[in-house]
Short mmCIF file of C-alpha atoms and ligand atoms in Angstrom, two decimals:
data_model
loop_
_atom_site.label_atom_id
_atom_site.label_comp_id
_atom_site.label_asym_id
_atom_site.label_seq_id
_atom_site.Cartn_x
_atom_site.Cartn_y
_atom_site.Cartn_z
CA MET A 1 0.00 0.00 0.00
CA SER A 2 1.22 3.50 -0.68
CA PRO A 3 -0.29 6.91 0.05
CA ILE A 4 -1.60 8.86 -2.91
CA THR A 5 0.96 11.49 -3.81
CA ARG A 6 -0.63 13.07 -6.90
CA VAL A 7 -3.89 15.00 -6.93
CA GLN A 8 -6.28 13.08 -9.18
CA THR A 9 -9.18 14.48 -11.16
CA SER A 10 -11.35 11.42 -11.06
CA PHE A 11 -12.52 9.01 -8.38
CA VAL A 12 -9.83 6.77 -7.01
CA ALA A 13 -10.29 3.82 -4.68
CA LEU A 14 -8.20 4.28 -1.54
CA ASP A 15 -6.41 1.95 0.84
CA VAL A 16 -7.94 2.97 4.15
CA ALA A 17 -6.67 2.12 7.63
CA VAL A 18 -9.26 2.42 10.41
CA LEU A 19 -7.63 2.39 13.85
CA GLY A 20 -10.04 0.82 16.35
CA SER A 21 -12.87 -1.61 15.70
CA GLY A 22 -15.45 -0.35 18.19
CA LEU A 23 -18.92 0.59 16.98
CA GLY A 24 -17.68 3.80 15.36
CA GLY A 25 -14.72 2.26 13.53
CA LEU A 26 -16.90 -0.53 12.16
CA CYS A 27 -19.44 1.97 10.81
CA ALA A 28 -16.64 3.98 9.18
CA ALA A 29 -15.29 0.80 7.59
CA LEU A 30 -18.71 -0.19 6.30
CA SER A 31 -19.53 3.23 4.90
CA LEU A 32 -16.13 3.51 3.14
CA ARG A 33 -16.43 -0.05 1.84
CA ARG A 34 -19.82 0.82 0.33
CA ALA A 35 -18.22 3.93 -1.22
CA GLY A 36 -15.75 1.71 -3.10
CA HIS A 37 -12.63 1.75 -0.90
CA LYS A 38 -10.43 -1.04 0.43
CA VAL A 39 -10.54 -0.92 4.22
CA THR A 40 -8.38 -2.58 6.88
CA LEU A 41 -9.31 -2.22 10.55
CA TYR A 42 -6.58 -2.45 13.19
CA GLU A 43 -7.75 -3.28 16.72
CA ARG A 44 -5.52 -3.28 19.81
CA PHE A 45 -7.27 -6.28 21.39
CA ASP A 46 -8.31 -9.64 19.98
CA PHE A 47 -11.87 -8.66 20.83
CA ALA A 48 -13.30 -5.18 20.95
CA GLY A 49 -14.52 -5.31 24.54
CA GLU A 50 -18.12 -4.30 23.87
CA VAL A 51 -20.16 -4.52 27.03
CA GLY A 52 -23.56 -5.87 27.94
CA ALA A 53 -25.85 -2.90 27.93
CA SER A 54 -28.38 -1.25 25.67
CA LEU A 55 -27.80 1.19 22.85
CA SER A 56 -30.66 3.31 21.57
CA VAL A 57 -30.36 4.42 17.98
CA ALA A 58 -32.67 7.18 16.82
CA SER A 59 -33.56 7.75 13.19
CA ASN A 60 -30.48 9.90 12.50
CA GLY A 61 -28.45 6.72 13.12
CA SER A 62 -30.81 3.92 12.07
CA ARG A 63 -31.36 5.37 8.57
CA TRP A 64 -27.65 4.80 7.79
CA ILE A 65 -27.51 1.36 9.38
CA GLU A 66 -30.36 0.41 7.04
CA ARG A 67 -28.86 2.16 4.02
CA TRP A 68 -25.57 0.30 4.46
CA GLY A 69 -27.45 -3.00 4.29
CA VAL A 70 -27.01 -4.06 7.91
CA ASP A 71 -29.45 -6.88 8.63
CA VAL A 72 -31.37 -5.11 11.42
CA PRO A 73 -33.39 -8.18 12.54
CA SER A 74 -30.11 -9.97 13.28
CA VAL A 75 -29.29 -7.15 15.75
CA LYS A 76 -32.42 -8.27 17.67
CA PRO A 77 -33.95 -4.80 17.94
CA VAL A 78 -36.71 -3.47 20.13
CA THR A 79 -38.62 -0.77 18.27
CA LEU A 80 -39.12 2.07 20.72
CA GLN A 81 -42.59 3.57 20.90
CA ARG A 82 -42.55 5.92 23.84
CA LEU A 83 -40.60 7.67 26.58
CA ILE A 84 -41.99 7.21 30.12
CA MET A 85 -41.20 9.30 33.17
CA HIS A 86 -41.76 7.74 36.62
CA ASP A 87 -41.92 9.24 40.07
CA TRP A 88 -38.59 8.49 41.81
CA GLU A 89 -40.13 7.06 44.99
CA THR A 90 -43.49 5.60 44.05
CA GLY A 91 -42.80 4.69 40.44
CA THR A 92 -46.14 6.08 39.30
CA ILE A 93 -46.09 7.37 35.73
CA LYS A 94 -45.78 11.17 35.73
CA ASN A 95 -45.48 11.71 32.00
CA LYS A 96 -45.56 9.79 28.74
CA TYR A 97 -44.24 10.99 25.40
CA ASP A 98 -45.63 8.85 22.61
CA LEU A 99 -43.37 8.66 19.57
CA GLY A 100 -46.44 8.10 17.35
CA ASP A 101 -45.78 7.12 13.77
CA TYR A 102 -42.07 7.82 14.16
CA LYS A 103 -40.98 5.96 11.03
CA THR A 104 -43.37 7.84 8.75
CA LYS A 105 -42.24 11.11 10.23
CA PHE A 106 -38.49 10.52 10.36
CA GLY A 107 -37.87 7.82 7.75
CA SER A 108 -36.59 4.99 9.95
CA GLU A 109 -37.31 3.48 13.35
CA TYR A 110 -36.02 4.42 16.80
CA TYR A 111 -34.38 1.16 17.84
CA ASN A 112 -32.96 -0.18 21.04
CA PHE A 113 -30.19 -2.76 20.64
CA HIS A 114 -27.92 -4.77 22.87
CA ARG A 115 -24.43 -3.36 22.29
CA ILE A 116 -22.92 -6.82 21.82
CA ASP A 117 -25.52 -7.74 19.15
CA MET A 118 -24.75 -4.52 17.28
CA HIS A 119 -21.01 -5.03 17.49
CA GLN A 120 -21.21 -8.64 16.28
CA THR A 121 -23.52 -7.80 13.36
CA LEU A 122 -21.28 -4.93 12.27
CA LEU A 123 -18.22 -7.21 12.49
CA ASP A 124 -20.00 -9.75 10.28
CA THR A 125 -21.28 -7.15 7.83
CA VAL A 126 -17.96 -5.41 7.19
CA GLN A 127 -16.29 -8.75 6.42
CA GLN A 128 -19.18 -10.29 4.47
CA GLU A 129 -18.40 -11.56 0.96
CA GLY A 130 -21.85 -10.47 -0.26
CA GLY A 131 -22.96 -6.84 -0.47
CA ALA A 132 -21.42 -3.87 -2.23
CA GLY A 133 -17.70 -3.23 -2.00
CA ILE A 134 -14.61 -5.18 -1.07
CA PRO A 135 -14.89 -7.09 2.23
CA CYS A 136 -12.93 -5.30 4.98
CA LYS A 137 -10.01 -6.95 6.75
CA ILE A 138 -9.78 -6.90 10.54
CA ILE A 139 -6.36 -7.25 12.10
CA THR A 140 -6.45 -7.74 15.88
CA ASN A 141 -3.71 -7.40 18.53
CA HIS A 142 -2.43 -4.29 16.76
CA ARG A 143 -2.21 -1.29 19.06
CA ALA A 144 -1.34 1.78 17.02
CA ILE A 145 1.35 3.79 18.77
CA GLU A 146 2.62 6.17 16.08
CA VAL A 147 0.74 7.79 13.24
CA ASP A 148 2.50 9.81 10.55
CA SER A 149 -0.23 12.04 9.16
CA GLU A 150 1.87 13.24 6.19
CA ARG A 151 3.25 9.93 4.94
CA GLY A 152 0.32 7.75 5.98
CA ILE A 153 2.34 5.35 8.09
CA VAL A 154 1.04 3.65 11.23
CA ARG A 155 3.39 1.87 13.63
CA PHE A 156 2.06 -0.74 16.03
CA GLU A 157 3.21 -1.78 19.48
CA ASN A 158 4.08 -5.28 18.18
CA GLY A 159 6.73 -3.80 15.89
CA SER A 160 4.79 -4.01 12.62
CA SER A 161 3.68 -1.07 10.49
CA ALA A 162 1.19 -0.28 7.74
CA THR A 163 0.82 2.38 5.06
CA ALA A 164 -2.49 3.82 3.90
CA ASP A 165 -3.91 6.57 1.67
CA LEU A 166 -6.39 7.57 4.39
CA ILE A 167 -6.24 6.88 8.14
CA ILE A 168 -9.31 7.11 10.36
CA GLY A 169 -8.69 7.38 14.10
CA ALA A 170 -11.66 5.56 15.67
CA ASP A 171 -9.81 4.66 18.84
CA GLY A 172 -12.27 6.02 21.37
CA ILE A 173 -12.33 8.60 24.12
CA ARG A 174 -8.62 8.12 24.99
CA SER A 175 -7.60 8.24 21.34
CA ASN A 176 -3.89 7.94 20.64
CA THR A 177 -4.46 9.05 17.04
CA ARG A 178 -5.86 12.34 18.36
CA GLN A 179 -2.69 12.87 20.35
CA GLN A 180 -0.57 11.92 17.33
CA ILE A 181 -2.10 14.76 15.31
CA GLY A 182 -1.33 17.23 18.07
CA ILE A 183 -4.63 17.64 19.89
CA ILE A 184 -4.41 17.99 23.66
CA PRO A 185 -7.91 17.41 24.96
CA GLU A 186 -9.35 19.71 27.57
CA PHE A 187 -11.53 17.61 29.81
CA LYS A 188 -12.62 17.01 33.38
CA ALA A 189 -14.24 14.18 35.29
CA SER A 190 -18.00 14.61 35.53
CA GLU A 191 -19.56 14.92 38.96
CA SER A 192 -21.73 12.02 37.81
CA CYS A 193 -20.87 8.36 37.53
CA CYS A 194 -22.93 5.54 36.04
CA TYR A 195 -23.61 1.90 36.87
CA ARG A 196 -25.05 -0.30 34.18
CA CYS A 197 -26.70 -3.65 34.79
CA ILE A 198 -28.83 -6.15 32.90
CA ILE A 199 -31.54 -8.61 33.84
CA SER A 200 -33.22 -11.33 31.77
CA ALA A 201 -36.89 -11.15 30.79
CA GLU A 202 -37.32 -14.55 32.42
CA LYS A 203 -36.23 -13.20 35.82
CA LEU A 204 -38.42 -10.13 35.45
CA HIS A 205 -41.43 -12.37 34.72
CA SER A 206 -40.73 -14.36 37.87
CA LEU A 207 -40.47 -11.11 39.88
CA GLY A 208 -43.81 -9.90 38.50
CA LEU A 209 -42.13 -7.00 36.68
CA THR A 210 -43.30 -7.99 33.21
CA GLU A 211 -44.28 -4.44 32.21
CA PHE A 212 -40.62 -3.40 31.91
CA ILE A 213 -40.10 -6.00 29.20
CA THR A 214 -43.11 -5.16 27.08
CA ASN A 215 -43.41 -1.36 27.28
CA ASN A 216 -41.12 -0.83 24.27
CA ALA A 217 -40.06 2.38 25.96
CA ILE A 218 -37.14 4.20 27.43
CA GLU A 219 -38.21 4.69 31.04
CA PHE A 220 -36.78 7.26 33.41
CA TRP A 221 -36.73 7.82 37.14
CA GLY A 222 -35.22 11.11 38.37
CA GLY A 223 -33.18 13.08 35.88
CA TYR A 224 -33.52 16.50 37.50
CA GLY A 225 -30.20 16.58 39.33
CA ILE A 226 -27.51 13.90 39.15
CA ASN A 227 -29.54 10.80 40.08
CA LYS A 228 -31.27 9.17 37.15
CA ILE A 229 -32.27 5.61 36.21
CA VAL A 230 -32.76 4.83 32.52
CA LEU A 231 -34.35 1.46 31.75
CA SER A 232 -35.07 -0.16 28.39
CA ALA A 233 -35.48 -3.61 26.83
CA CYS A 234 -33.22 -4.92 24.06
CA HIS A 235 -32.21 -8.26 22.44
CA ASN A 236 -35.72 -9.00 21.07
CA ASN A 237 -37.24 -8.03 24.46
CA GLU A 238 -35.30 -10.83 26.16
CA VAL A 239 -33.01 -8.55 28.19
CA VAL A 240 -33.66 -5.36 30.15
CA SER A 241 -30.80 -2.95 30.70
CA CYS A 242 -30.47 -0.10 33.20
CA TYR A 243 -28.14 2.89 33.30
CA CYS A 244 -28.02 4.28 36.83
CA PHE A 245 -26.45 7.72 37.30
CA TYR A 246 -25.27 8.84 40.74
CA PRO A 247 -22.81 11.32 42.30
CA ALA A 248 -19.22 10.27 41.51
CA SER A 249 -18.24 11.16 45.10
CA HIS A 250 -20.33 8.19 46.28
CA ASN A 251 -17.63 5.59 45.66
CA GLY A 252 -14.41 7.56 45.57
CA LEU A 253 -12.85 9.17 42.54
CA ASP A 254 -9.90 6.81 42.19
CA LYS A 255 -11.75 4.05 40.31
CA ASP A 256 -11.80 4.23 36.52
CA GLY A 257 -12.43 2.08 33.42
CA TRP A 258 -15.46 0.16 32.16
CA ASN A 259 -14.83 -3.13 33.90
CA ILE A 260 -15.20 -2.28 37.61
CA SER A 261 -17.87 -4.50 39.13
CA ALA A 262 -20.38 -3.79 41.88
CA THR A 263 -22.69 -6.12 43.80
CA PRO A 264 -26.50 -5.92 43.55
CA GLN A 265 -26.61 -4.72 47.16
CA GLU A 266 -24.11 -1.92 46.40
CA LEU A 267 -26.31 -0.86 43.52
CA VAL A 268 -29.41 -0.80 45.73
CA ASP A 269 -27.58 1.11 48.46
CA THR A 270 -26.56 3.79 45.96
CA PHE A 271 -30.19 4.88 45.55
CA PRO A 272 -32.02 5.09 48.89
CA GLY A 273 -35.64 6.05 48.46
CA LEU A 274 -35.93 4.73 44.90
CA ASP A 275 -39.09 2.95 43.62
CA LYS A 276 -38.98 -0.44 45.32
CA ARG A 277 -39.73 -2.31 42.07
CA ILE A 278 -36.44 -1.04 40.67
CA LYS A 279 -34.59 -1.99 43.85
CA GLN A 280 -36.09 -5.47 43.45
CA LEU A 281 -34.86 -5.51 39.84
CA PHE A 282 -31.37 -4.39 40.95
CA LEU A 283 -31.16 -7.16 43.57
CA HIS A 284 -31.60 -9.76 40.81
CA SER A 285 -29.56 -8.02 38.13
CA GLU A 286 -26.27 -9.20 36.61
CA ASP A 287 -23.12 -7.81 35.11
CA ILE A 288 -23.15 -4.62 37.21
CA LYS A 289 -20.32 -2.39 36.06
CA MET A 290 -19.26 1.18 36.74
CA TRP A 291 -18.78 3.74 34.00
CA ARG A 292 -16.86 6.90 34.92
CA LEU A 293 -17.98 9.89 32.86
CA TYR A 294 -15.88 12.73 31.43
CA ILE A 295 -16.75 16.11 29.99
CA HIS A 296 -14.62 16.99 26.97
CA GLU A 297 -14.50 20.43 25.42
CA GLU A 298 -14.76 20.73 21.64
CA TYR A 299 -11.40 19.95 20.00
CA PRO A 300 -9.76 22.62 17.82
CA TYR A 301 -9.73 20.39 14.72
CA TRP A 302 -10.55 16.82 13.68
CA GLN A 303 -8.13 16.16 10.85
CA GLN A 304 -4.55 16.70 9.81
CA GLY A 305 -2.85 15.59 6.59
CA ILE A 306 -4.47 12.29 5.64
CA VAL A 307 -5.72 11.46 9.14
CA GLY A 308 -9.29 12.10 10.31
CA LEU A 309 -10.91 11.40 13.68
CA LEU A 310 -14.32 9.80 14.18
CA GLY A 311 -16.72 8.85 16.98
CA ASP A 312 -15.59 9.23 20.59
CA ALA A 313 -12.06 10.04 19.39
CA ALA A 314 -13.50 13.24 17.85
CA HIS A 315 -16.40 14.19 20.12
CA PRO A 316 -16.81 12.19 23.34
CA MET A 317 -20.07 13.19 24.94
CA LEU A 318 -22.09 12.44 28.03
CA PRO A 319 -24.61 9.68 27.39
CA ASP A 320 -27.74 11.67 28.29
CA GLN A 321 -29.00 12.24 24.75
CA SER A 322 -28.19 8.62 23.71
CA GLN A 323 -26.33 10.14 20.78
CA GLY A 324 -22.66 9.12 21.10
CA PHE A 325 -22.94 6.16 18.75
CA CYS A 326 -25.47 7.97 16.52
CA GLN A 327 -22.99 10.82 16.04
CA GLY A 328 -20.32 8.23 15.16
CA ILE A 329 -22.75 6.84 12.58
CA GLU A 330 -23.28 10.33 11.15
CA ASP A 331 -19.48 10.78 10.97
CA ALA A 332 -19.18 7.49 9.10
CA ALA A 333 -22.00 8.48 6.75
CA ALA A 334 -20.35 11.83 6.02
CA LEU A 335 -17.03 10.07 5.28
CA GLY A 336 -18.84 7.73 2.88
CA LEU A 337 -20.27 10.76 1.09
CA VAL A 338 -17.15 12.95 0.89
CA PHE A 339 -15.20 9.91 -0.35
CA SER A 340 -17.97 8.75 -2.72
CA GLU A 341 -17.69 8.44 -6.49
CA ASP A 342 -19.89 11.53 -6.83
CA HIS A 343 -17.77 13.79 -4.63
CA PHE A 344 -14.23 12.44 -4.32
CA LYS A 345 -11.77 13.32 -7.06
CA GLY A 346 -8.58 12.16 -5.37
CA ASP A 347 -7.76 14.98 -2.93
CA VAL A 348 -7.81 13.20 0.45
CA ARG A 349 -6.84 16.28 2.45
CA ARG A 350 -9.59 18.44 0.96
CA ALA A 351 -12.14 15.67 1.51
CA LEU A 352 -11.13 15.45 5.19
CA GLU A 353 -11.38 19.23 5.55
CA LEU A 354 -14.89 19.05 4.10
CA TYR A 355 -15.72 16.20 6.49
CA GLU A 356 -14.65 18.38 9.43
CA GLU A 357 -16.53 21.44 8.10
CA VAL A 358 -19.72 19.45 7.82
CA ARG A 359 -19.53 17.34 10.96
CA LYS A 360 -17.75 19.32 13.68
CA PRO A 361 -20.38 22.04 14.28
CA ARG A 362 -23.19 19.52 14.33
CA ALA A 363 -21.50 16.99 16.64
CA THR A 364 -20.40 19.83 18.94
CA ARG A 365 -23.98 21.02 19.24
CA VAL A 366 -25.10 17.51 20.22
CA GLN A 367 -22.11 17.19 22.60
CA LYS A 368 -23.19 20.42 24.36
CA ALA A 369 -26.84 19.35 24.45
CA SER A 370 -25.77 16.04 26.01
CA ALA A 371 -23.94 17.85 28.80
CA LYS A 372 -27.02 19.99 29.47
CA ALA A 373 -29.23 16.91 29.63
CA ARG A 374 -26.98 15.28 32.27
CA THR A 375 -28.87 16.94 35.09
CA ASP A 376 -31.95 18.20 33.24
CA LEU A 377 -34.10 15.58 31.58
CA SER A 378 -36.24 18.23 29.92
CA GLU A 379 -33.21 19.03 27.72
CA ARG A 380 -33.40 15.56 26.20
CA ILE A 381 -34.30 15.48 22.52
CA GLY A 382 -37.89 14.33 22.26
CA TRP A 383 -38.78 14.92 25.88
CA SER A 384 -40.38 18.27 25.16
CA THR A 385 -40.75 20.21 21.93
CA GLY A 386 -38.23 22.76 23.11
CA LEU A 387 -40.12 25.53 21.35
CA GLU A 388 -40.52 27.15 24.74
CA ARG A 389 -36.81 27.00 25.49
CA LYS A 390 -34.07 28.93 23.75
CA ASP A 391 -31.36 26.84 22.14
CA LYS A 392 -32.82 23.41 23.00
CA LEU A 393 -32.06 20.60 20.57
CA THR A 394 -35.44 19.35 19.30
CA ILE A 395 -36.32 16.17 17.42
CA GLU A 396 -37.35 18.16 14.35
CA GLU A 397 -34.15 20.20 14.28
CA HIS A 398 -32.12 17.12 15.03
CA ILE A 399 -33.47 15.35 11.99
CA LYS A 400 -33.13 18.50 9.88
CA GLU A 401 -29.51 18.92 10.95
CA ALA A 402 -28.80 15.28 10.19
CA GLU A 403 -30.16 15.85 6.68
CA ALA A 404 -28.23 19.09 6.31
CA ALA A 405 -25.07 17.30 7.41
CA LYS A 406 -25.01 15.54 4.06
CA PRO A 407 -22.40 17.17 1.86
C1 FAD B 501 -23.36 4.84 29.83
C2 FAD B 501 -23.36 5.04 28.34
C3 FAD B 501 -24.52 4.80 27.59
C4 FAD B 501 -24.53 5.05 26.20
N1 FAD B 501 -25.70 4.86 25.49
C5 FAD B 501 -25.74 5.22 24.19
C6 FAD B 501 -26.97 5.11 23.45
O1 FAD B 501 -27.99 4.65 23.96
N2 FAD B 501 -26.96 5.53 22.14
C7 FAD B 501 -25.85 6.05 21.54
O2 FAD B 501 -25.92 6.46 20.35
N3 FAD B 501 -24.67 6.13 22.21
C8 FAD B 501 -24.59 5.72 23.50
N4 FAD B 501 -23.42 5.81 24.19
C9 FAD B 501 -22.20 6.29 23.48
C10 FAD B 501 -21.55 5.19 22.68
O3 FAD B 501 -21.42 4.02 23.46
C11 FAD B 501 -20.16 5.63 22.21
O4 FAD B 501 -20.25 6.91 21.65
C12 FAD B 501 -19.61 4.67 21.16
O5 FAD B 501 -19.57 3.35 21.66
C13 FAD B 501 -18.20 5.10 20.76
O6 FAD B 501 -17.70 4.23 19.78
P1 FAD B 501 -16.24 4.43 19.24
O7 FAD B 501 -16.04 3.30 18.27
O8 FAD B 501 -16.02 5.81 18.78
O9 FAD B 501 -15.28 4.23 20.49
P2 FAD B 501 -15.02 2.89 21.35
O10 FAD B 501 -16.27 2.10 21.52
O11 FAD B 501 -14.30 3.32 22.57
O12 FAD B 501 -14.04 2.02 20.43
C14 FAD B 501 -12.69 2.33 20.30
C15 FAD B 501 -11.98 1.07 19.81
O13 FAD B 501 -10.63 1.40 19.52
C16 FAD B 501 -9.76 0.42 20.10
N5 FAD B 501 -8.49 1.09 20.35
C17 FAD B 501 -8.20 2.03 21.29
N6 FAD B 501 -6.93 2.44 21.18
C18 FAD B 501 -6.40 1.78 20.13
C19 FAD B 501 -5.13 1.80 19.52
N7 FAD B 501 -4.14 2.60 19.96
N8 FAD B 501 -4.90 0.99 18.45
C20 FAD B 501 -5.89 0.18 17.98
N9 FAD B 501 -7.12 0.11 18.53
C21 FAD B 501 -7.38 0.92 19.59
C22 FAD B 501 -10.51 -0.02 21.35
O14 FAD B 501 -10.07 -1.28 21.83
C23 FAD B 501 -11.95 -0.06 20.85
O15 FAD B 501 -12.29 -1.26 20.23
C24 FAD B 501 -23.37 5.52 25.56
C25 FAD B 501 -22.18 5.70 26.30
C26 FAD B 501 -22.18 5.48 27.68
C27 FAD B 501 -20.91 5.71 28.46
#
């Protein structure tokens, strides 16, 4: 492989290296494969470490998943139909926001997936022999340590190296690629922390909590202040997943990572006074893990030379709009368009500049709206129309911006 050195005047298929095969990197690979490029993904582990929790994907993400030919039924979706707000202590329903005929209005469904199902299906799809484009290659146990953004060379910890015409840094919130192109992130630990846990539908049935499996909803307790529980079903309604936000000071600030476990009792004790049905659910839940949250400021740029950033490497955001992955999907879609036969005439640097011009303002707006929604549920897209509130991100605008983000 060798980087393109001449400026072409017609479409040219590129050798692309995607660094990181998380959800964002896989979408970038798929989108660029569909656009006619030859893609190799390099992953530091021999698995990508996706965790057992839910992932809601609104229409601004699901439309691309469908367009790229991902077999959605194999991701075992739950089609979301409403948002439900419960009283923290009694659990009574305080508010319901029906999504109505969401698909007719926005063009594709609002899905809830299990993260592992999504990751596996994307892994299969990028490598599939069938479907448009050249099957992508995935090379594991390759941790990128050096990236030369001018010459297109990547060096790996194991001593090997690779050359590419275009390098996409999809290596997550602690991106090394970002550092390699000179960005020093400004960030701070959030005052909030998050536990996630899952429970099977079978257990919920036996506990008499069947409604949480069949509501096809994202359900909230709290959300005005740090404490918030977000519950939803995924995996063909066979699993229910909870995100449980609480003050980071509760369990010390020295713990970090995505693999720190907690016991069911610790989870219950974190939320005194919570609806006793949810405490009951917690006591029987599995795979309880802590997620420390960080607030990153907008980065000064997203690309340099022939290297572009994508997903959490470019715009890590708090999870309160459920938009981190969706924004990664939009990034991938924009890359597929700027490097498409219709738009790409061989100038990789210009195409990456265009990618940044189109995507950075939009993702930054969603990043800011996510931070606002951390302690104010009424800032969540879809929770209220927002017409009454200056500068709130609304569903309508969100969809309009997603459309406008097409080059
Ligand atoms: C609590 C919580 C709930 C969320 N819920 C939602 C939701 O409902 N909807 C939604 O849209 N988003 C949600 N998100 C956000 C979403 O999970 C992330 O935005 C998304 O997973 C980021 O994907 P990524 O591929 O950019 O990064 P990552 O998933 O972090 O993937 C990075 C990959 O790069 C690899 N890597 C790292 N360094 C190197 C290296 N040097 N060399 C090679 N490989 C490397 C890693 O091993 C990993 O596989 C949530 C996030 C949190 C924390």
